[in-house]
Short mmCIF file of C-alpha atoms in Angstrom, two decimals:
data_model
loop_
_atom_site.label_atom_id
_atom_site.label_comp_id
_atom_site.label_asym_id
_atom_site.label_seq_id
_atom_site.Cartn_x
_atom_site.Cartn_y
_atom_site.Cartn_z
CA UNK J 1 39.51 -16.56 18.52
CA UNK J 2 43.07 -15.42 18.89
CA UNK J 3 46.55 -16.45 17.91
CA UNK J 4 50.01 -16.65 19.31
CA UNK J 5 53.12 -16.93 17.19
CA UNK J 6 55.84 -19.44 17.89
CA UNK J 7 59.30 -17.91 17.97
CA UNK J 8 62.36 -19.98 17.14
CA UNK J 9 65.87 -18.96 16.17
CA UNK J 10 64.78 -15.31 16.18
CA UNK J 11 61.99 -15.66 13.60
CA UNK J 12 58.31 -16.50 13.62
CA UNK J 13 58.11 -20.05 12.38
CA UNK J 14 54.46 -20.94 12.85
CA UNK J 15 51.09 -19.74 14.01
CA UNK J 16 49.29 -21.21 16.98
CA UNK J 17 45.59 -21.70 16.36
CA UNK J 18 43.31 -21.05 19.31
CA UNK J 19 40.26 -23.25 19.71
CA UNK J 20 41.11 -25.88 17.09
CA UNK J 21 39.56 -29.32 17.53
CA UNK J 22 40.31 -31.92 14.89
CA UNK J 23 41.40 -35.52 14.33
CA UNK J 24 43.96 -37.58 12.40
CA UNK J 25 45.81 -40.88 12.40
CA UNK J 26 49.58 -41.09 12.08
CA UNK J 27 52.53 -43.40 11.70
CA UNK J 28 52.82 -46.05 14.39
CA UNK J 29 49.67 -44.67 16.07
CA UNK J 30 51.62 -41.85 17.69
CA UNK J 31 50.70 -38.18 18.04
CA UNK J 32 51.07 -34.72 19.44
CA UNK J 33 50.93 -31.06 18.48
CA UNK J 34 52.76 -28.02 19.20
CA UNK J 35 53.19 -24.88 21.38
CA UNK J 36 51.55 -22.57 23.81
CA UNK J 37 48.23 -21.93 22.21
CA UNK J 38 46.23 -24.18 19.94
CA UNK J 39 48.85 -25.34 17.65
CA UNK J 40 50.34 -26.46 14.46
CA UNK J 41 52.47 -25.15 11.61
CA UNK J 42 50.28 -26.50 8.71
CA UNK J 43 55.72 -34.44 19.93
CA UNK J 44 79.08 -47.66 26.32
CA UNK J 45 81.39 -48.23 28.42
CA UNK J 46 83.42 -51.43 28.14
CA UNK J 47 84.73 -53.38 31.11
CA UNK J 48 86.70 -56.52 31.62
CA UNK J 49 88.25 -58.23 34.54
CA UNK J 50 89.07 -61.47 36.23
CA UNK J 51 87.89 -63.02 39.42
CA UNK J 52 89.39 -65.97 41.21
CA UNK J 53 88.02 -67.75 44.25
CA UNK J 54 89.98 -69.78 46.78
CA UNK J 55 88.52 -72.86 48.40
CA UNK J 56 88.03 -70.86 51.58
CA UNK J 57 85.55 -68.66 49.74
CA UNK J 58 87.72 -65.53 49.69
CA UNK J 59 87.93 -63.58 46.44
CA UNK J 60 90.98 -61.95 45.02
CA UNK J 61 91.54 -59.58 42.10
CA UNK J 62 94.28 -57.53 40.58
CA UNK J 63 95.11 -54.07 41.90
CA UNK J 64 95.16 -52.65 38.39
CA UNK J 65 91.49 -51.66 38.62
CA UNK J 66 90.09 -54.37 36.36
CA UNK J 67 86.33 -54.82 36.54
CA UNK J 68 84.38 -57.82 37.77
CA UNK J 69 81.89 -59.75 35.68
CA UNK J 70 79.05 -57.79 37.31
CA UNK J 71 80.68 -54.51 36.27
CA UNK J 72 81.09 -55.82 32.76
CA UNK J 73 77.37 -56.63 32.61
CA UNK J 74 76.54 -53.10 33.81
CA UNK J 75 78.79 -51.64 31.14
CA UNK J 76 77.13 -53.79 28.50
CA UNK J 77 73.76 -52.42 29.56
CA UNK J 78 75.15 -48.89 29.38
CA UNK J 79 76.32 -49.62 25.87
CA UNK J 80 72.84 -50.73 24.86
CA UNK J 81 71.38 -47.53 26.35
CA UNK J 82 73.79 -45.41 24.32
CA UNK J 83 72.78 -47.19 21.12
CA UNK J 84 69.21 -45.86 21.55
CA UNK J 85 70.34 -42.46 20.29
CA UNK J 86 69.21 -42.20 16.67
CA UNK J 87 70.54 -38.73 15.84
CA UNK J 88 71.78 -35.59 17.56
CA UNK J 89 69.72 -32.67 18.76
CA UNK J 90 71.39 -30.16 16.45
CA UNK J 91 71.43 -30.34 12.67
CA UNK J 92 69.52 -30.81 9.43
CA UNK J 93 68.77 -34.44 8.61
CA UNK J 94 67.63 -35.79 5.24
CA UNK J 95 64.82 -38.29 5.69
CA UNK J 96 65.76 -41.70 4.32
CA UNK J 97 69.47 -40.85 4.30
CA UNK J 98 70.39 -39.35 7.68
CA UNK J 99 67.28 -40.42 9.57
CA UNK J 100 64.85 -43.25 8.88
CA UNK J 101 61.08 -42.64 8.86
CA UNK J 102 59.61 -43.45 12.26
CA UNK J 103 58.74 -42.02 15.66
CA UNK J 104 61.40 -40.34 17.81
CA UNK J 105 61.63 -38.76 21.25
CA UNK J 106 63.76 -36.09 22.90
CA UNK J 107 63.72 -35.57 26.67
CA UNK J 108 65.16 -33.20 29.29
CA UNK J 109 64.72 -29.98 27.32
CA UNK J 110 64.25 -26.70 29.22
CA UNK J 111 62.85 -23.21 28.62
CA UNK J 112 61.49 -24.04 25.15
CA UNK J 113 65.00 -23.73 23.72
CA UNK J 114 64.58 -26.94 21.74
CA UNK J 115 63.16 -26.29 18.25
CA UNK J 116 62.36 -28.96 15.66
CA UNK J 117 60.82 -28.86 12.21
CA UNK J 118 59.46 -31.28 9.63
CA UNK J 119 59.92 -29.93 6.09
CA UNK J 120 58.85 -30.96 2.60
CA UNK J 121 62.03 -29.59 1.02
CA UNK J 122 65.32 -27.87 1.88
CA UNK J 123 64.39 -24.41 0.58
CA UNK J 124 64.23 -22.97 4.08
CA UNK J 125 61.06 -21.08 3.15
CA UNK J 126 57.98 -20.84 5.35
CA UNK J 127 55.93 -22.81 2.83
CA UNK J 128 58.26 -25.79 3.22
CA UNK J 129 57.32 -26.29 6.89
CA UNK J 130 54.99 -29.23 7.50
CA UNK J 131 55.05 -29.04 11.31
CA UNK J 132 57.26 -27.57 14.04
CA UNK J 133 57.45 -26.88 17.75
CA UNK J 134 59.39 -25.25 20.58
CA UNK J 135 59.82 -27.83 23.33
CA UNK J 136 60.12 -27.87 27.09
CA UNK J 137 60.48 -31.32 28.62
CA UNK J 138 59.70 -34.16 26.22
CA UNK J 139 58.62 -34.20 22.59
CA UNK J 140 57.61 -37.08 20.35
CA UNK J 141 57.67 -36.66 16.57
CA UNK J 142 56.65 -39.07 13.82
CA UNK J 143 58.65 -38.50 10.62
CA UNK J 144 56.82 -39.98 7.60
CA UNK J 145 58.63 -41.33 4.56
CA UNK J 146 57.23 -38.47 2.49
CA UNK J 147 59.13 -35.81 4.47
CA UNK J 148 62.38 -34.55 2.97
CA UNK J 149 64.10 -32.84 5.91
CA UNK J 150 64.02 -32.89 9.70
CA UNK J 151 65.60 -29.95 11.50
CA UNK J 152 66.55 -29.92 15.18
CA UNK J 153 68.17 -27.06 17.11
CA UNK J 154 69.02 -26.83 20.80
CA UNK J 155 67.40 -30.18 21.56
CA UNK J 156 68.66 -33.15 23.52
CA UNK J 157 69.53 -36.18 21.39
CA UNK J 158 66.66 -38.02 19.70
CA UNK J 159 66.03 -41.71 20.29
CA UNK J 160 63.86 -44.12 18.33
CA UNK J 161 60.58 -45.08 20.00
CA UNK J 162 59.34 -48.64 20.24
CA UNK J 163 55.60 -48.08 19.86
CA UNK J 164 54.91 -51.52 21.36
CA UNK J 165 56.87 -50.77 24.54
CA UNK J 166 55.02 -50.62 27.84
CA UNK J 167 55.68 -48.47 30.87
CA UNK J 168 54.42 -47.47 34.31
CA UNK J 169 51.90 -44.68 33.67
CA UNK J 170 52.03 -41.77 36.11
CA UNK J 171 49.07 -40.19 37.91
CA UNK J 172 50.95 -36.92 38.54
CA UNK J 173 52.29 -35.01 35.53
CA UNK J 174 54.62 -32.00 35.44
CA UNK J 175 52.80 -29.00 34.03
CA UNK J 176 55.68 -28.05 31.74
CA UNK J 177 56.67 -31.61 30.93
CA UNK J 178 55.77 -31.62 27.25
CA UNK J 179 54.31 -34.71 25.57
CA UNK J 180 53.34 -37.91 27.36
CA UNK J 181 52.34 -41.21 25.76
CA UNK J 182 48.97 -42.28 27.10
CA UNK J 183 49.14 -45.66 28.78
CA UNK J 184 52.94 -45.52 28.92
CA UNK J 185 53.95 -42.16 30.43
CA UNK J 186 50.55 -41.06 31.73
CA UNK J 187 47.52 -43.08 32.85
CA UNK J 188 44.13 -42.40 31.25
CA UNK J 189 41.72 -40.51 33.50
CA UNK J 190 40.64 -37.05 34.60
CA UNK J 191 43.34 -34.58 35.62
CA UNK J 192 43.26 -31.20 37.37
CA UNK J 193 45.76 -28.31 37.26
CA UNK J 194 45.23 -25.25 39.48
CA UNK J 195 46.80 -21.81 39.86
CA UNK J 196 47.43 -21.07 36.17
CA UNK J 197 47.67 -17.44 35.05
CA UNK J 198 47.45 -15.33 31.88
CA UNK J 199 46.37 -18.21 29.62
CA UNK J 200 49.96 -19.45 29.65
CA UNK J 201 48.84 -23.00 30.42
CA UNK J 202 48.30 -24.99 27.20
CA UNK J 203 47.10 -28.59 27.08
CA UNK J 204 46.37 -30.87 24.17
CA UNK J 205 44.98 -34.34 23.54
CA UNK J 206 46.19 -35.84 20.27
CA UNK J 207 45.93 -39.04 18.26
CA UNK J 208 49.39 -39.18 16.69
CA UNK J 209 52.78 -37.46 16.75
CA UNK J 210 52.59 -35.83 13.32
CA UNK J 211 51.90 -32.43 14.93
CA UNK J 212 49.43 -31.55 12.20
CA UNK J 213 46.16 -29.78 12.93
CA UNK J 214 44.35 -32.99 12.10
CA UNK J 215 46.12 -34.82 14.91
CA UNK J 216 44.53 -32.62 17.58
CA UNK J 217 41.54 -34.16 19.36
CA UNK J 218 41.08 -31.25 21.79
CA UNK J 219 43.14 -28.42 23.28
CA UNK J 220 42.88 -25.24 25.32
CA UNK J 221 44.69 -22.25 26.86
CA UNK J 222 43.83 -21.95 30.53
CA UNK J 223 43.85 -19.40 33.34
CA UNK J 224 42.94 -20.59 36.83
CA UNK J 225 41.90 -24.22 37.14
CA UNK J 226 42.01 -26.67 34.24
CA UNK J 227 40.25 -30.03 34.15
CA UNK J 228 40.70 -32.51 31.29
CA UNK J 229 39.88 -36.16 30.77
CA UNK J 230 42.60 -38.09 28.94
CA UNK J 231 40.91 -41.00 27.16
CA UNK J 232 42.43 -44.47 26.88
CA UNK J 233 42.18 -44.15 23.10
CA UNK J 234 44.29 -40.97 23.02
CA UNK J 235 47.87 -41.35 21.86
CA UNK J 236 49.41 -38.35 23.65
CA UNK J 237 48.71 -35.66 26.21
CA UNK J 238 50.74 -32.46 25.90
CA UNK J 239 51.13 -29.81 28.60
CA UNK J 240 53.13 -26.59 28.42
CA UNK J 241 53.34 -23.71 30.89
CA UNK J 242 50.82 -25.27 33.29
CA UNK J 243 50.92 -26.09 36.95
CA UNK J 244 51.31 -29.79 37.69
CA UNK J 245 48.43 -32.09 36.81
CA UNK J 246 47.00 -34.51 39.42
CA UNK J 247 44.74 -37.42 38.54
CA UNK J 248 41.36 -37.04 40.24
CA UNK J 249 39.35 -39.78 38.58
#
């Protein structure tokens, strides 16, 4: 047994548990758990324009730079994409007032500079932390109605997750990509990662995105080659500090 501490904002904010294997169910069936080591602290533009056609089939428009109907449709889609953002990646958010209970995702984070925290109160004390993580790549987090505060620092904006949404699952996963929804971001199956050093590769199978110890189905710190089977019933697969994972079966 051993332990690694998570560092965020210059202080130790949680302890990573090595060798933990446990289970839990969470809001919306989502899951994940935190850091490098077995983990947990207790995952529009607007456009308008006109278009006129002559009988000869030629099209004419103004030279003022107005947009065609097609451009307007693209801008409308862009507007919808922007509306996905639920709250910013920096700040303290009161649950039920600033942020609704639910599952959220942040993507595109680098170098574990993104830190988030679920808290039971706003005291700022260690005992108030329910779960937390330092993130590279993507993280999913389920915020229950019972939480009081959600903190986010250095993260990309958070968007609400439609837990019924489908996707095109990948068979090749970046080794430092963070959390992946099974069946949406990653296909179930057996994966292999080679060339890992110094136990810096951490992987985790989880059954929800609460990031509690109970959400962890299995996890490990790896040197050398890692092989793991991601089950269809898993909710998330997390990978941090690993070489890329390739599906082998």
